[in-house]
Coordinates of N, CA and C in Angstrom, one line a residue:
M1 N -18.9 -4.7 16.4 CA -18.2 -5.8 15.8 C -18.2 -5.7 14.3
P2 N -17.0 -5.8 13.7 CA -17.0 -5.7 12.2 C -17.5 -6.9 11.6
S3 N -18.1 -6.8 10.4 CA -18.6 -8.0 9.7 C -17.4 -8.6 8.9
R4 N -17.5 -9.8 8.6 CA -16.5 -10.5 7.8 C -16.2 -9.7 6.5
D5 N -17.3 -9.2 5.9 CA -17.1 -8.5 4.6 C -16.3 -7.2 4.8
V6 N -16.5 -6.5 5.9 CA -15.7 -5.3 6.2 C -14.2 -5.7 6.4
V7 N -14.0 -6.7 7.2 CA -12.6 -7.1 7.4 C -11.9 -7.5 6.1
E8 N -12.6 -8.3 5.3 CA -12.1 -8.7 4.0 C -11.8 -7.5 3.1
A9 N -12.7 -6.5 3.1 CA -12.5 -5.3 2.3 C -11.3 -4.5 2.8
F10 N -11.1 -4.4 4.1 CA -9.9 -3.8 4.6 C -8.7 -4.5 4.2
A11 N -8.6 -5.8 4.3 CA -7.5 -6.6 3.9 C -7.2 -6.5 2.4
K12 N -8.2 -6.5 1.6 CA -8.0 -6.3 0.2 C -7.4 -5.0 -0.2
R13 N -7.7 -4.0 0.5 CA -7.1 -2.7 0.3 C -5.6 -2.8 0.5
L14 N -5.2 -3.4 1.6 CA -3.8 -3.6 1.9 C -3.1 -4.4 0.9
E15 N -3.7 -5.5 0.5 CA -3.1 -6.4 -0.5 C -3.0 -5.8 -1.8
D16 N -3.9 -4.8 -2.1 CA -3.9 -4.1 -3.4 C -2.9 -2.9 -3.3
G17 N -2.3 -2.6 -2.1 CA -1.3 -1.6 -2.0 C -2.0 -0.2 -1.7
D18 N -3.3 -0.2 -1.4 CA -4.0 1.1 -1.1 C -3.9 1.3 0.4
F19 N -2.7 1.5 1.0 CA -2.5 1.7 2.4 C -3.1 3.0 2.9
I20 N -3.0 4.1 2.2 CA -3.6 5.4 2.5 C -5.1 5.3 2.5
G21 N -5.6 4.7 1.4 CA -7.1 4.5 1.3 C -7.7 3.7 2.4
A22 N -7.0 2.7 2.9 CA -7.4 1.8 4.0 C -7.6 2.7 5.3
I23 N -6.6 3.5 5.5 CA -6.6 4.3 6.7 C -7.8 5.3 6.6
E24 N -7.8 6.0 5.5 CA -8.9 7.0 5.3 C -10.3 6.5 5.4
H25 N -10.5 5.3 4.9 CA -11.8 4.7 4.8 C -12.2 4.0 6.1
F26 N -11.3 3.3 6.7 CA -11.7 2.4 7.8 C -11.4 2.9 9.2
Y27 N -10.5 3.8 9.4 CA -10.1 4.2 10.7 C -10.9 5.4 11.1
V28 N -11.3 5.5 12.4 CA -12.0 6.6 13.0 C -11.0 7.8 13.1
P29 N -11.6 9.0 13.2 CA -10.7 10.2 13.2 C -9.7 10.2 14.4
H30 N -10.0 9.6 15.5 CA -9.2 9.5 16.7 C -8.4 8.2 16.9
A31 N -8.3 7.4 15.8 CA -7.7 6.1 15.9 C -6.2 6.2 16.3
A32 N -5.8 5.1 16.9 CA -4.4 5.0 17.4 C -3.8 3.7 16.9
T33 N -2.5 3.8 16.6 CA -1.7 2.6 16.2 C -0.5 2.5 17.1
Y34 N -0.1 1.3 17.4 CA 1.1 1.0 18.2 C 2.0 0.1 17.5
E35 N 3.3 0.5 17.4 CA 4.4 -0.4 16.9 C 5.0 -1.1 18.1
N36 N 4.8 -2.4 18.2 CA 5.3 -3.1 19.4 C 4.9 -2.4 20.7
N37 N 5.9 -2.0 21.5 CA 5.7 -1.3 22.7 C 5.9 0.2 22.6
A38 N 6.1 0.8 21.4 CA 6.4 2.2 21.3 C 5.1 3.0 21.6
A39 N 5.4 4.3 21.8 CA 4.2 5.2 22.0 C 3.3 5.2 20.8
P40 N 2.0 5.4 21.0 CA 1.1 5.4 19.9 C 1.2 6.6 18.9
T41 N 0.8 6.3 17.7 CA 0.5 7.4 16.8 C -1.0 7.6 16.8
V42 N -1.5 8.8 17.1 CA -2.9 9.0 17.4 C -3.4 10.0 16.4
G43 N -4.6 9.7 15.8 CA -5.3 10.6 14.9 C -5.1 10.1 13.5
R44 N -6.2 10.0 12.7 CA -6.2 9.5 11.4 C -5.2 10.4 10.5
E45 N -5.2 11.7 10.7 CA -4.3 12.5 9.9 C -2.9 12.2 10.1
N46 N -2.5 11.9 11.4 CA -1.2 11.6 11.7 C -0.8 10.2 11.2
L47 N -1.8 9.3 11.2 CA -1.5 7.9 10.7 C -1.3 8.0 9.2
V48 N -2.1 8.8 8.5 CA -1.9 9.0 7.0 C -0.5 9.6 6.8
A49 N -0.1 10.6 7.5 CA 1.2 11.3 7.3 C 2.3 10.3 7.6
K50 N 2.2 9.4 8.6 CA 3.2 8.4 8.9 C 3.3 7.4 7.7
E51 N 2.2 7.0 7.2 CA 2.2 6.0 6.1 C 2.8 6.6 4.9
R52 N 2.5 7.9 4.6 CA 3.1 8.6 3.4 C 4.6 8.6 3.6
G53 N 5.1 8.8 4.8 CA 6.5 8.8 5.0 C 7.1 7.4 4.7
V54 N 6.5 6.4 5.2 CA 7.0 5.0 4.9 C 7.0 4.8 3.4
L55 N 5.9 5.1 2.7 CA 5.8 4.9 1.3 C 6.8 5.7 0.5
A56 N 7.1 6.9 0.9 CA 8.1 7.8 0.3 C 9.5 7.2 0.4
A57 N 9.8 6.5 1.5 CA 11.1 6.0 1.8 C 11.3 4.6 1.1
T58 N 10.3 4.1 0.4 CA 10.5 2.8 -0.3 C 10.0 2.9 -1.7
K59 N 10.6 2.0 -2.5 CA 10.2 1.9 -3.9 C 8.9 1.1 -4.1
V60 N 8.8 0.0 -3.3 CA 7.7 -1.0 -3.4 C 7.4 -1.5 -2.0
V61 N 6.1 -1.5 -1.7 CA 5.6 -2.2 -0.4 C 4.6 -3.2 -0.9
K62 N 4.8 -4.4 -0.4 CA 3.8 -5.4 -0.7 C 3.3 -6.1 0.5
A63 N 2.0 -6.2 0.6 CA 1.3 -6.9 1.8 C 0.7 -8.2 1.4
V64 N 1.0 -9.3 2.1 CA 0.4 -10.6 1.9 C -0.2 -11.1 3.2
R65 N -1.4 -11.4 3.2 CA -2.1 -11.9 4.4 C -1.8 -13.4 4.4
I66 N -1.4 -13.9 5.6 CA -1.1 -15.3 5.8 C -2.3 -15.9 6.6
G67 N -3.1 -16.7 5.9 CA -4.2 -17.3 6.5 C -5.4 -16.3 6.7
P68 N -6.5 -16.7 7.3 CA -7.6 -15.8 7.5 C -7.4 -14.9 8.6
S69 N -8.2 -13.8 8.6 CA -8.3 -12.9 9.7 C -9.2 -13.6 10.7
L70 N -8.9 -13.5 12.0 CA -9.7 -14.1 13.0 C -10.5 -13.0 13.7
I71 N -11.8 -13.2 13.8 CA -12.7 -12.2 14.3 C -13.4 -12.7 15.6
E72 N -13.3 -12.0 16.7 CA -14.0 -12.3 17.9 C -14.5 -11.1 18.5
G73 N -15.8 -10.9 18.3 CA -16.4 -9.6 18.8 C -15.8 -8.4 18.1
D74 N -15.3 -7.5 18.9 CA -14.7 -6.2 18.4 C -13.2 -6.4 18.0
H75 N -12.7 -7.6 18.2 CA -11.2 -7.8 18.0 C -11.0 -8.7 16.7
V76 N -10.0 -8.2 16.0 CA -9.6 -8.9 14.8 C -8.0 -9.1 14.9
A77 N -7.6 -10.4 14.6 CA -6.2 -10.7 14.5 C -5.8 -11.2 13.1
T78 N -4.8 -10.6 12.6 CA -4.4 -11.0 11.2 C -2.8 -11.1 11.2
R79 N -2.4 -12.2 10.5 CA -0.9 -12.3 10.3 C -0.6 -11.8 8.9
W80 N 0.4 -11.0 8.8 CA 0.8 -10.4 7.6 C 2.3 -10.6 7.3
T81 N 2.6 -10.6 6.0 CA 4.0 -10.5 5.6 C 4.1 -9.2 4.8
F82 N 4.9 -8.3 5.2 CA 5.1 -7.0 4.4 C 6.6 -7.1 3.8
S83 N 6.7 -6.8 2.6 CA 8.0 -6.7 1.9 C 8.2 -5.2 1.5
F84 N 9.4 -4.7 1.9 CA 9.7 -3.3 1.6 C 11.0 -3.3 0.7
T85 N 10.8 -2.8 -0.5 CA 12.0 -2.7 -1.4 C 12.4 -1.2 -1.5
N86 N 13.7 -1.0 -1.2 CA 14.2 0.4 -1.3 C 14.6 0.8 -2.7
A87 N 15.1 2.0 -2.9 CA 15.5 2.5 -4.2 C 16.7 1.7 -4.8
E88 N 17.5 1.1 -3.9 CA 18.6 0.3 -4.4 C 18.2 -1.2 -4.8
G89 N 17.0 -1.5 -4.6 CA 16.5 -2.8 -4.9 C 16.6 -3.8 -3.8
V90 N 17.0 -3.4 -2.6 CA 17.1 -4.3 -1.4 C 15.7 -4.5 -0.8
T91 N 15.3 -5.7 -0.6 CA 14.0 -6.0 0.0 C 14.2 -6.6 1.4
R92 N 13.4 -6.0 2.3 CA 13.4 -6.5 3.6 C 11.9 -7.0 3.9
T93 N 11.8 -8.1 4.6 CA 10.5 -8.7 4.8 C 10.2 -8.7 6.3
L94 N 9.0 -8.3 6.6 CA 8.5 -8.3 8.0 C 7.3 -9.2 8.2
D95 N 7.4 -10.1 9.1 CA 6.4 -11.0 9.5 C 5.7 -10.4 10.7
E96 N 4.4 -10.1 10.7 CA 3.8 -9.3 11.7 C 2.4 -9.8 12.1
I97 N 2.0 -9.6 13.3 CA 0.6 -9.8 13.7 C 0.0 -8.5 14.0
A98 N -1.1 -8.2 13.4 CA -1.9 -7.0 13.7 C -3.1 -7.4 14.5
W99 N -3.2 -6.7 15.7 CA -4.3 -6.9 16.6 C -5.1 -5.6 16.6
Q100 N -6.4 -5.8 16.1 CA -7.2 -4.6 15.9 C -8.4 -4.6 16.9
T101 N -8.8 -3.4 17.2 CA -10.1 -3.2 18.0 C -11.0 -2.3 17.1
W102 N -12.2 -2.8 16.9 CA -13.1 -2.2 16.0 C -14.3 -1.7 16.8
R103 N -15.0 -0.7 16.3 CA -16.4 -0.3 16.8 C -17.2 -0.3 15.6
G104 N -18.1 -1.3 15.5 CA -18.9 -1.4 14.3 C -17.9 -1.7 13.1
D105 N -18.0 -0.9 12.0 CA -17.2 -1.1 10.8 C -16.0 -0.2 10.8
R106 N -15.6 0.4 11.9 CA -14.4 1.3 11.9 C -13.4 0.8 12.9
L107 N -12.2 1.0 12.5 CA -11.0 0.7 13.4 C -10.7 1.8 14.4
I108 N -10.6 1.4 15.6 CA -10.3 2.5 16.6 C -8.8 2.3 17.1
E109 N -8.3 1.1 17.1 CA -7.0 0.9 17.6 C -6.3 -0.3 16.9
E110 N -5.1 -0.2 16.6 CA -4.3 -1.3 15.9 C -3.0 -1.4 16.6
R111 N -2.6 -2.6 16.9 CA -1.3 -2.9 17.5 C -0.5 -3.9 16.6
F112 N 0.7 -3.5 16.3 CA 1.5 -4.3 15.4 C 2.6 -5.0 16.3
F113 N 2.7 -6.3 16.1 CA 3.7 -7.1 16.9 C 4.6 -7.8 15.9
Y114 N 5.9 -7.5 16.0 CA 6.9 -8.1 15.1 C 8.3 -7.9 15.7
D115 N 9.2 -8.6 15.2 CA 10.6 -8.5 15.7 C 11.3 -7.5 14.8
P116 N 11.7 -6.3 15.3 CA 12.3 -5.2 14.5 C 13.6 -5.7 13.8
K117 N 14.2 -6.7 14.3 CA 15.5 -7.2 13.7 C 15.2 -7.7 12.3
Q118 N 14.0 -8.0 12.0 CA 13.6 -8.4 10.6 C 13.9 -7.3 9.6
L119 N 13.9 -6.1 10.0 CA 14.1 -5.0 9.1 C 15.6 -4.5 9.1
G120 N 16.4 -5.2 9.8 CA 17.8 -4.9 9.8 C 18.1 -3.7 10.7
R121 N 17.3 -3.5 11.7 CA 17.5 -2.4 12.7 C 18.5 -2.8 13.7

């Protein structure tokens, strides 16, 4: 079970824009993430590579946590708003719920739930 301090430190990294650092520091080497019902991305190195791709495709990414993260045993739920601004200055906003499974102070699985229409897909 993660401590409140660890969950807060993780959230702070995202709010500070250190998305790569958050993955490298908090995720286990075999971690998996799921975007809605899509196939998972597995392995910290693959997660970092995917995140680098997202960051390279945008000019600015901003994360804002909406309310507190809810912790129950090994599970953490957090509501986020992510804003993605492209090179042309167009900003798209994503309202998302992140459902995490932790083992101690490390993330082993994260599932993101959102409506992809928010990103203009």
